[in-house]
Amino acid sequence: MLFRSVVTLNEADGTSFTFVSADSLTLTAAGDITDTASASISVVGNADLSVTNTGTQSILLGDGAATLNVGSFTVSAFDVTVTEDDTTTFTATNTVAGALTVTSAGNVTVTGNNTVTGNATVDASGTADFSGTNTFSANLGVTATSTTTFAGTASVAGNLTVTTSGPIVDAAATDLTVTGDAVLNAGSSAITLGGATDTTTFGTLAVTGGAVTIAEDDATVLNGVSATSLDLTSAGTITDGSTTTITVSGLAKLNAGANDITIGDDDTVNFGSVDITGGVVTLTEDSDVSIEQLTASSLDLTAAGNITDTNTASITVTNNASLAVTTSATQDITLGDGSATLNADSFTVTGNDVALTEATATSLVGTNSITGNLTVDSAGAVDLSGSTTVGGNAQVTAVGTITDATGTSLAVTGDAVLDAGANTITLGGDVGDITHFGTLNV
């Protein structure tokens, strides 16, 4: 039993507490530091607990019916297990050569300079705050009923798992590095990590939250997304893992700069709408696609529904834009109408009704399969090259010439209406051209 203002102990064996009431406690033990099942430990200030052999000797406090209330901890041991009946704080320099397990009836604050070699588990009935310099050589698991905040430097060599009932955020100038999988679940709360002054990298990333905003300073691999909105900026490519499920009920904003984006190749992907910036962009969506903004060097877009844009969309593709729906008998492609702006070097399309309103010259290349009607309204010339089959009618309007390349196949089952104004229309005149219209109106 210890009952004193300032307590300092050096024990030549292990230590087992039954009762402590002190303003501060400093203990060095040559064995494990534990308490009895009914112990009562109260330290107003800091409890500095260390063992002489951190390779085998551990600290286990507050389990069972024991009562533990400490202002803050500074620990050095093999395994450290703390179950506290109030808020829990680790401060100064903490060294855990084995596993760290913290269960708190209040907030958990881990600050100072901390090293955990084994797995670390933090369970807070409140907030979980990590600041200072934290090095986790294995996995870190965090459960909190309120906000989880990262500040300073946090390095996780294994996997990071955070499950909260509140937001997951970081402070300015935070360095958060996860070598393995980062699985972040904020329920319906926001997740906001990374930014101009931060350094944020993950091996892979899976997120569940409301509004999710992440800026990663490396390539991003998504292993799952469930969010009301997603704003993801990556300093490298953006891809997804195999058989991943990605669901964003609102806007999904993906920005890889000039790097490639490949999402949905063998996965389940559903976005409310998309805003995409990348190099070579390959997107396969299992529902309708609605584009709010898109900038890419090339685009390969496949949808299990209609492909459309919003009224004020801006779409720019430096090279070819390949647009395809999975059920061409019923699913349509409509881009560039209203106040939207559409610019692509060329298009390859597969769909039912296809309508392209382009702010510059328009070119169809490759194999184009239109089950229904084709409508092209171009602010420049129109080039109908490759192989284009239209099951219904074709309406082509150009502020320039309407032409095709040598060897073009153009077949329109229904009515073909070609309007080039005062400009020339030249179709089917080259060797190897195959041109067929049900009826023709020029």
Short mmCIF file of C-alpha atoms in Angstrom, two decimals:
data_model
loop_
_atom_site.label_atom_id
_atom_site.label_comp_id
_atom_site.label_asym_id
_atom_site.label_seq_id
_atom_site.Cartn_x
_atom_site.Cartn_y
_atom_site.Cartn_z
CA MET A 1 0.00 0.00 0.00
CA LEU A 2 1.33 3.42 -0.97
CA PHE A 3 -0.14 6.65 0.34
CA ARG A 4 2.10 9.63 -0.16
CA SER A 5 2.42 12.83 -2.18
CA VAL A 6 5.48 11.86 -4.26
CA VAL A 7 6.37 8.19 -4.50
CA THR A 8 9.69 6.91 -5.89
CA LEU A 9 10.50 3.20 -5.80
CA ASN A 10 13.26 0.91 -7.04
CA GLU A 11 12.31 -2.72 -6.54
CA ALA A 12 14.62 -5.70 -6.96
CA ASP A 13 11.72 -7.89 -8.03
CA GLY A 14 8.34 -7.58 -9.66
CA THR A 15 5.79 -5.18 -8.21
CA SER A 16 2.11 -5.86 -7.48
CA PHE A 17 -0.02 -2.94 -6.34
CA THR A 18 -3.00 -3.22 -4.00
CA PHE A 19 -3.43 0.48 -3.18
CA VAL A 20 -1.77 3.68 -4.39
CA SER A 21 -2.75 7.28 -3.72
CA ALA A 22 -0.12 9.77 -4.81
CA ASP A 23 0.52 13.02 -6.60
CA SER A 24 3.20 11.34 -8.72
CA LEU A 25 4.73 7.88 -8.97
CA THR A 26 8.14 6.75 -10.22
CA LEU A 27 8.80 3.01 -10.21
CA THR A 28 11.62 0.89 -11.55
CA ALA A 29 11.10 -2.85 -11.09
CA ALA A 30 13.24 -5.87 -11.84
CA GLY A 31 10.14 -7.82 -12.82
CA ASP A 32 6.57 -7.40 -13.99
CA ILE A 33 4.50 -4.48 -12.72
CA THR A 34 0.95 -5.59 -11.97
CA ASP A 35 -1.94 -5.02 -9.57
CA THR A 36 -4.27 -7.24 -7.61
CA ALA A 37 -7.79 -7.96 -8.79
CA SER A 38 -9.29 -5.42 -6.37
CA ALA A 39 -6.50 -2.84 -6.46
CA SER A 40 -7.12 0.89 -6.26
CA ILE A 41 -4.51 3.05 -7.96
CA SER A 42 -4.83 6.83 -8.07
CA VAL A 43 -2.02 9.12 -9.28
CA VAL A 44 -2.88 12.76 -9.80
CA GLY A 45 0.13 13.51 -11.96
CA ASN A 46 2.49 11.32 -13.92
CA ALA A 47 3.19 7.62 -13.29
CA ASP A 48 6.66 6.80 -14.62
CA LEU A 49 6.85 3.00 -14.78
CA SER A 50 9.80 1.01 -16.09
CA VAL A 51 11.27 -2.48 -15.87
CA THR A 52 14.93 -3.42 -15.95
CA ASN A 53 14.51 -6.02 -18.71
CA THR A 54 12.25 -4.77 -21.50
CA GLY A 55 12.81 -8.02 -23.36
CA THR A 56 10.67 -10.07 -20.96
CA GLN A 57 9.14 -7.91 -18.22
CA SER A 58 5.73 -6.33 -18.69
CA ILE A 59 3.27 -3.87 -17.20
CA LEU A 60 -0.34 -4.97 -16.58
CA LEU A 61 -2.58 -2.56 -14.71
CA GLY A 62 -6.31 -1.99 -14.25
CA ASP A 63 -7.73 -5.30 -15.40
CA GLY A 64 -10.44 -7.21 -13.60
CA ALA A 65 -12.08 -5.28 -10.76
CA ALA A 66 -9.06 -3.06 -10.19
CA THR A 67 -9.57 0.72 -10.27
CA LEU A 68 -6.98 2.75 -12.17
CA ASN A 69 -6.90 6.54 -12.43
CA VAL A 70 -3.64 8.15 -13.50
CA GLY A 71 -2.99 11.68 -14.78
CA SER A 72 -0.47 10.43 -17.33
CA PHE A 73 1.87 7.52 -18.01
CA THR A 74 5.48 7.21 -19.03
CA VAL A 75 6.36 3.55 -19.57
CA SER A 76 9.25 1.31 -20.57
CA ALA A 77 8.56 -2.43 -20.71
CA PHE A 78 7.93 -5.43 -22.95
CA ASP A 79 4.12 -5.74 -23.11
CA VAL A 80 2.10 -2.84 -21.68
CA THR A 81 -1.59 -3.32 -20.89
CA VAL A 82 -3.50 -0.47 -19.26
CA THR A 83 -7.22 -0.44 -18.49
CA GLU A 84 -8.16 2.93 -17.04
CA ASP A 85 -11.37 4.22 -15.49
CA ASP A 86 -10.84 7.75 -16.76
CA THR A 87 -8.96 9.53 -19.52
CA THR A 88 -5.59 8.01 -20.47
CA THR A 89 -2.48 9.95 -21.47
CA PHE A 90 0.99 8.76 -22.47
CA THR A 91 3.60 11.49 -22.35
CA ALA A 92 7.37 12.06 -22.54
CA THR A 93 9.23 9.00 -23.93
CA ASN A 94 7.47 5.64 -23.97
CA THR A 95 9.12 2.42 -25.13
CA VAL A 96 7.14 -0.77 -25.57
CA ALA A 97 9.23 -3.67 -26.86
CA GLY A 98 6.20 -5.93 -27.20
CA ALA A 99 2.50 -5.14 -27.52
CA LEU A 100 0.61 -2.09 -26.28
CA THR A 101 -3.02 -2.48 -25.22
CA VAL A 102 -4.91 0.55 -23.92
CA THR A 103 -8.56 0.53 -22.84
CA SER A 104 -9.90 3.79 -21.50
CA ALA A 105 -13.21 4.97 -20.08
CA GLY A 106 -12.40 8.39 -21.52
CA ASN A 107 -10.19 10.08 -24.06
CA VAL A 108 -6.82 8.60 -25.01
CA THR A 109 -3.88 10.92 -25.75
CA VAL A 110 -0.56 9.56 -26.99
CA THR A 111 2.02 12.32 -27.13
CA GLY A 112 5.75 12.74 -26.78
CA ASN A 113 8.21 10.27 -28.32
CA ASN A 114 6.74 6.77 -28.47
CA THR A 115 7.98 3.48 -29.89
CA VAL A 116 5.92 0.28 -29.98
CA THR A 117 7.59 -2.78 -31.49
CA GLY A 118 4.60 -5.15 -31.35
CA ASN A 119 0.95 -4.61 -32.16
CA ALA A 120 -0.74 -1.59 -30.59
CA THR A 121 -4.44 -1.49 -29.71
CA VAL A 122 -6.17 1.63 -28.41
CA ASP A 123 -9.83 1.58 -27.30
CA ALA A 124 -11.14 4.97 -26.20
CA SER A 125 -14.57 5.89 -24.87
CA GLY A 126 -14.04 9.35 -26.27
CA THR A 127 -11.42 10.85 -28.53
CA ALA A 128 -8.13 9.27 -29.60
CA ASP A 129 -5.30 11.73 -30.20
CA PHE A 130 -1.82 10.87 -31.49
CA SER A 131 0.77 13.65 -31.49
CA GLY A 132 4.50 14.03 -31.12
CA THR A 133 6.54 11.25 -32.73
CA ASN A 134 4.90 7.83 -32.77
CA THR A 135 6.60 4.80 -34.30
CA PHE A 136 4.59 1.59 -34.55
CA SER A 137 6.70 -1.25 -35.92
CA ALA A 138 3.74 -3.60 -36.38
CA ASN A 139 -0.01 -2.90 -36.53
CA LEU A 140 -2.02 -0.10 -34.93
CA GLY A 141 -5.71 -0.56 -34.18
CA VAL A 142 -7.79 2.34 -32.87
CA THR A 143 -11.39 2.30 -31.69
CA ALA A 144 -12.96 5.54 -30.45
CA THR A 145 -16.45 6.87 -29.76
CA SER A 146 -15.47 10.34 -30.93
CA THR A 147 -12.84 12.02 -33.11
CA THR A 148 -9.51 10.37 -33.91
CA THR A 149 -6.75 12.87 -34.64
CA PHE A 150 -3.22 12.39 -35.95
CA ALA A 151 -0.64 15.14 -35.48
CA GLY A 152 3.13 15.33 -35.61
CA THR A 153 4.67 12.14 -36.99
CA ALA A 154 2.97 8.75 -36.99
CA SER A 155 4.62 5.78 -38.70
CA VAL A 156 2.89 2.39 -38.91
CA ALA A 157 5.01 -0.37 -40.44
CA GLY A 158 2.09 -2.79 -40.54
CA ASN A 159 -1.62 -2.08 -40.94
CA LEU A 160 -3.63 0.81 -39.53
CA THR A 161 -7.24 0.17 -38.54
CA VAL A 162 -9.32 3.04 -37.19
CA THR A 163 -12.99 2.63 -36.24
CA THR A 164 -14.71 5.68 -34.79
CA SER A 165 -18.12 7.17 -34.19
CA GLY A 166 -16.69 10.57 -35.05
CA PRO A 167 -14.42 12.12 -37.67
CA ILE A 168 -10.92 10.92 -38.55
CA VAL A 169 -8.67 13.94 -39.12
CA ASP A 170 -5.12 15.19 -38.99
CA ALA A 171 -3.56 18.46 -37.93
CA ALA A 172 -1.54 20.73 -40.19
CA ALA A 173 2.02 19.56 -40.97
CA THR A 174 1.27 15.96 -40.00
CA ASP A 175 3.40 13.11 -41.32
CA LEU A 176 1.28 9.94 -41.47
CA THR A 177 2.90 6.89 -43.05
CA VAL A 178 1.27 3.44 -43.24
CA THR A 179 3.29 0.75 -44.99
CA GLY A 180 0.48 -1.80 -45.04
CA ASP A 181 -3.29 -1.50 -45.29
CA ALA A 182 -5.07 1.55 -43.90
CA VAL A 183 -8.68 0.70 -43.03
CA LEU A 184 -10.51 3.81 -41.85
CA ASN A 185 -14.14 3.64 -40.70
CA ALA A 186 -15.79 6.79 -39.42
CA GLY A 187 -19.35 5.59 -39.87
CA SER A 188 -21.27 8.54 -41.30
CA SER A 189 -18.70 11.07 -40.06
CA ALA A 190 -16.08 12.81 -42.16
CA ILE A 191 -12.56 11.62 -42.92
CA THR A 192 -10.05 14.37 -43.72
CA LEU A 193 -6.39 13.41 -44.09
CA GLY A 194 -3.51 15.01 -45.97
CA GLY A 195 -3.09 18.43 -47.45
CA ALA A 196 -0.62 21.03 -48.59
CA THR A 197 1.53 20.93 -45.44
CA ASP A 198 1.07 17.21 -44.67
CA THR A 199 2.86 14.08 -45.81
CA THR A 200 0.42 11.17 -46.10
CA THR A 201 1.13 7.74 -47.59
CA PHE A 202 -0.66 4.39 -47.39
CA GLY A 203 0.16 0.94 -48.73
CA THR A 204 -3.50 0.44 -49.59
CA LEU A 205 -6.55 2.40 -48.47
CA ALA A 206 -10.11 1.42 -47.52
CA VAL A 207 -12.47 4.10 -46.22
CA THR A 208 -15.99 4.28 -44.81
CA GLY A 209 -17.34 7.70 -43.99
CA GLY A 210 -19.53 10.62 -44.90
CA ALA A 211 -17.51 13.26 -46.72
CA VAL A 212 -14.10 11.68 -47.36
CA THR A 213 -11.21 13.97 -48.33
CA ILE A 214 -7.73 12.46 -48.69
CA ALA A 215 -4.56 13.80 -50.27
CA GLU A 216 -1.88 11.13 -50.64
CA ASP A 217 1.76 11.87 -51.42
CA ASP A 218 2.24 8.65 -53.34
CA ALA A 219 0.27 6.32 -55.58
CA THR A 220 -3.13 5.35 -54.17
CA VAL A 221 -4.57 1.82 -54.13
CA LEU A 222 -8.21 1.70 -53.06
CA ASN A 223 -9.30 -1.50 -51.33
CA GLY A 224 -12.81 -0.30 -50.64
CA VAL A 225 -14.84 2.90 -50.40
CA SER A 226 -18.24 3.62 -48.87
CA ALA A 227 -18.90 7.36 -48.65
CA THR A 228 -21.39 10.09 -49.38
CA SER A 229 -18.65 11.99 -51.23
CA LEU A 230 -15.01 11.31 -52.09
CA ASP A 231 -12.29 13.87 -52.82
CA LEU A 232 -9.09 11.96 -53.49
CA THR A 233 -5.88 13.62 -54.65
CA SER A 234 -2.86 11.44 -55.36
CA ALA A 235 0.75 12.23 -56.22
CA GLY A 236 0.85 8.99 -58.24
CA THR A 237 -1.54 6.64 -59.96
CA ILE A 238 -4.99 5.85 -58.58
CA THR A 239 -5.99 2.20 -58.84
CA ASP A 240 -8.12 -0.30 -56.95
CA GLY A 241 -7.46 -3.76 -55.63
CA SER A 242 -8.97 -6.93 -57.04
CA THR A 243 -12.69 -7.53 -56.32
CA THR A 244 -12.97 -4.19 -54.53
CA THR A 245 -16.33 -2.54 -53.80
CA ILE A 246 -16.39 1.23 -54.23
CA THR A 247 -19.62 3.11 -53.53
CA VAL A 248 -19.95 6.90 -53.42
CA SER A 249 -23.52 8.13 -53.31
CA GLY A 250 -22.56 11.68 -54.30
CA LEU A 251 -19.61 13.20 -56.15
CA ALA A 252 -16.39 11.19 -56.52
CA LYS A 253 -13.51 13.52 -57.28
CA LEU A 254 -10.34 11.72 -58.37
CA ASN A 255 -7.24 13.79 -59.13
CA ALA A 256 -4.01 12.03 -60.12
CA GLY A 257 -2.50 14.98 -61.95
CA ALA A 258 -0.84 13.61 -65.09
CA ASN A 259 -0.75 10.08 -63.66
CA ASP A 260 -3.03 7.24 -64.72
CA ILE A 261 -6.34 6.29 -63.09
CA THR A 262 -7.66 2.73 -63.37
CA ILE A 263 -10.83 1.96 -61.42
CA GLY A 264 -13.35 -0.88 -61.71
CA ASP A 265 -11.63 -3.33 -64.04
CA ASP A 266 -12.72 -6.37 -62.00
CA ASP A 267 -14.62 -4.69 -59.19
CA THR A 268 -17.99 -3.24 -58.19
CA VAL A 269 -17.99 0.53 -58.65
CA ASN A 270 -20.87 2.96 -58.26
CA PHE A 271 -20.54 6.76 -58.16
CA GLY A 272 -23.26 9.39 -57.99
CA SER A 273 -21.19 11.56 -60.33
CA VAL A 274 -17.50 11.91 -61.19
CA ASP A 275 -14.90 14.65 -61.42
CA ILE A 276 -11.69 13.15 -62.81
CA THR A 277 -8.23 14.50 -63.60
CA GLY A 278 -5.59 12.08 -64.84
CA GLY A 279 -3.41 10.83 -67.65
CA VAL A 280 -4.72 7.57 -69.09
CA VAL A 281 -8.11 7.19 -67.40
CA THR A 282 -9.83 3.80 -67.38
CA LEU A 283 -13.13 3.66 -65.50
CA THR A 284 -15.65 0.82 -65.41
CA GLU A 285 -18.82 1.61 -63.48
CA ASP A 286 -21.64 -0.77 -62.57
CA SER A 287 -24.36 1.84 -63.02
CA ASP A 288 -25.00 5.12 -64.82
CA VAL A 289 -22.05 7.50 -65.23
CA SER A 290 -22.59 11.22 -64.76
CA ILE A 291 -19.57 13.40 -65.53
CA GLU A 292 -19.17 16.77 -63.79
CA GLN A 293 -15.60 17.38 -64.98
CA LEU A 294 -13.02 15.27 -66.75
CA THR A 295 -9.50 16.02 -67.94
CA ALA A 296 -7.41 13.17 -69.35
CA SER A 297 -4.85 12.30 -71.98
CA SER A 298 -7.07 9.37 -72.98
CA LEU A 299 -10.32 7.90 -71.69
CA ASP A 300 -11.70 4.36 -71.62
CA LEU A 301 -15.11 4.53 -69.97
CA THR A 302 -17.50 1.59 -69.62
CA ALA A 303 -20.87 1.86 -67.86
CA ALA A 304 -23.60 -0.58 -66.92
CA GLY A 305 -26.02 2.26 -67.53
CA ASN A 306 -26.29 5.56 -69.36
CA ILE A 307 -23.28 7.84 -69.84
CA THR A 308 -24.18 11.50 -69.40
CA ASP A 309 -22.75 14.77 -68.15
CA THR A 310 -24.10 17.56 -66.00
CA ASN A 311 -25.38 20.77 -67.57
CA THR A 312 -22.16 22.66 -66.77
CA ALA A 313 -19.68 19.83 -67.29
CA SER A 314 -16.25 20.37 -68.82
CA ILE A 315 -14.77 17.32 -70.58
CA THR A 316 -11.34 17.45 -72.23
CA VAL A 317 -9.57 14.39 -73.62
CA THR A 318 -6.31 15.06 -75.45
CA ASN A 319 -6.41 11.77 -77.38
CA ASN A 320 -9.15 9.19 -77.89
CA ALA A 321 -12.23 8.86 -75.71
CA SER A 322 -13.64 5.34 -75.79
CA LEU A 323 -17.22 5.26 -74.47
CA ALA A 324 -19.18 2.03 -74.08
CA VAL A 325 -22.27 0.76 -72.29
CA THR A 326 -22.74 -2.87 -71.36
CA THR A 327 -26.30 -3.12 -72.75
CA SER A 328 -26.24 -1.30 -76.05
CA ALA A 329 -29.89 -2.12 -76.76
CA THR A 330 -31.16 0.19 -74.02
CA GLN A 331 -28.35 2.33 -72.57
CA ASP A 332 -27.51 5.72 -74.09
CA ILE A 333 -24.53 8.06 -74.34
CA THR A 334 -25.26 11.80 -74.21
CA LEU A 335 -22.39 14.25 -73.79
CA GLY A 336 -21.89 17.96 -74.41
CA ASP A 337 -25.50 19.11 -74.40
CA GLY A 338 -26.80 22.15 -72.57
CA SER A 339 -23.99 24.34 -71.27
CA ALA A 340 -21.54 21.46 -71.04
CA THR A 341 -18.25 21.66 -72.94
CA LEU A 342 -16.94 18.56 -74.74
CA ASN A 343 -13.54 18.34 -76.43
CA ALA A 344 -11.81 15.12 -77.47
CA ASP A 345 -9.34 14.34 -80.22
CA SER A 346 -11.51 11.38 -81.29
CA PHE A 347 -14.27 9.07 -80.07
CA THR A 348 -14.99 5.35 -80.19
CA VAL A 349 -18.53 4.60 -79.03
CA THR A 350 -20.81 1.67 -78.25
CA GLY A 351 -24.37 2.40 -77.15
CA ASN A 352 -28.05 2.62 -77.98
CA ASP A 353 -28.72 6.29 -78.74
CA VAL A 354 -25.45 8.24 -78.94
CA ALA A 355 -25.45 12.04 -78.94
CA LEU A 356 -22.21 14.04 -79.01
CA THR A 357 -22.20 17.82 -78.97
CA GLU A 358 -18.60 18.95 -79.33
CA ALA A 359 -17.07 22.40 -79.01
CA THR A 360 -14.40 21.57 -81.62
CA ALA A 361 -13.98 19.20 -84.57
CA THR A 362 -15.36 15.69 -84.07
CA SER A 363 -13.84 12.39 -85.17
CA LEU A 364 -15.18 8.84 -84.86
CA VAL A 365 -12.45 6.19 -85.11
CA GLY A 366 -12.15 2.48 -84.44
CA THR A 367 -15.27 0.32 -84.25
CA ASN A 368 -18.41 2.25 -83.42
CA SER A 369 -21.60 0.33 -82.74
CA ILE A 370 -24.80 2.38 -82.28
CA THR A 371 -27.91 0.25 -81.86
CA GLY A 372 -30.28 3.22 -81.97
CA ASN A 373 -29.68 6.72 -83.29
CA LEU A 374 -26.48 8.71 -83.75
CA THR A 375 -26.47 12.48 -83.29
CA VAL A 376 -23.31 14.49 -83.82
CA ASP A 377 -23.36 18.28 -83.44
CA SER A 378 -19.88 19.67 -83.97
CA ALA A 379 -18.49 23.20 -83.83
CA GLY A 380 -15.87 22.09 -86.35
CA ALA A 381 -15.39 19.48 -89.05
CA VAL A 382 -16.63 15.91 -88.66
CA ASP A 383 -14.52 12.89 -89.62
CA LEU A 384 -16.38 9.56 -89.77
CA SER A 385 -13.56 7.00 -89.98
CA GLY A 386 -13.04 3.43 -88.91
CA SER A 387 -16.12 1.23 -88.85
CA THR A 388 -19.42 2.79 -87.78
CA THR A 389 -22.74 0.97 -87.71
CA VAL A 390 -25.97 2.81 -86.85
CA GLY A 391 -29.10 0.71 -86.33
CA GLY A 392 -31.43 3.71 -86.41
CA ASN A 393 -31.05 7.20 -87.84
CA ALA A 394 -27.99 9.43 -88.07
CA GLN A 395 -28.03 13.22 -87.73
CA VAL A 396 -24.63 14.84 -88.32
CA THR A 397 -24.24 18.61 -88.14
CA ALA A 398 -20.88 20.28 -88.69
CA VAL A 399 -19.47 23.80 -88.85
CA GLY A 400 -16.95 22.46 -91.34
CA THR A 401 -16.53 19.55 -93.69
CA ILE A 402 -17.95 16.05 -93.22
CA THR A 403 -15.48 13.44 -94.46
CA ASP A 404 -14.15 9.94 -93.91
CA ALA A 405 -10.76 8.27 -94.23
CA THR A 406 -9.68 5.65 -96.76
CA GLY A 407 -11.11 2.24 -95.95
CA THR A 408 -13.99 3.56 -93.83
CA SER A 409 -17.12 1.47 -93.29
CA LEU A 410 -20.24 3.56 -92.59
CA ALA A 411 -23.66 1.90 -92.44
CA VAL A 412 -26.88 3.65 -91.38
CA THR A 413 -30.00 1.51 -91.41
CA GLY A 414 -32.43 4.41 -91.17
CA ASP A 415 -32.35 8.01 -92.30
CA ALA A 416 -29.02 9.84 -92.59
CA VAL A 417 -29.21 13.64 -92.35
CA LEU A 418 -25.91 15.36 -93.07
CA ASP A 419 -25.60 19.13 -92.62
CA ALA A 420 -22.24 20.83 -93.29
CA GLY A 421 -23.68 24.24 -94.08
CA ALA A 422 -21.75 25.67 -97.02
CA ASN A 423 -18.88 23.20 -96.50
CA THR A 424 -18.17 20.06 -98.49
CA ILE A 425 -19.36 16.55 -97.67
CA THR A 426 -17.15 13.73 -98.94
CA LEU A 427 -18.05 10.20 -97.93
CA GLY A 428 -17.36 6.82 -99.53
CA GLY A 429 -15.19 7.96 -102.41
CA ASP A 430 -11.96 6.18 -101.53
CA VAL A 431 -10.85 2.69 -102.44
CA GLY A 432 -12.02 0.29 -99.75
CA ASP A 433 -14.82 2.50 -98.44
CA ILE A 434 -18.16 0.88 -97.69
CA THR A 435 -21.00 3.38 -97.34
CA HIS A 436 -24.68 2.58 -96.90
CA PHE A 437 -27.70 4.69 -95.94
CA GLY A 438 -31.36 3.68 -95.62
CA THR A 439 -32.23 7.16 -96.91
CA LEU A 440 -29.98 10.20 -97.33
CA ASN A 441 -30.75 13.88 -96.79
CA VAL A 442 -27.96 16.46 -97.31
#
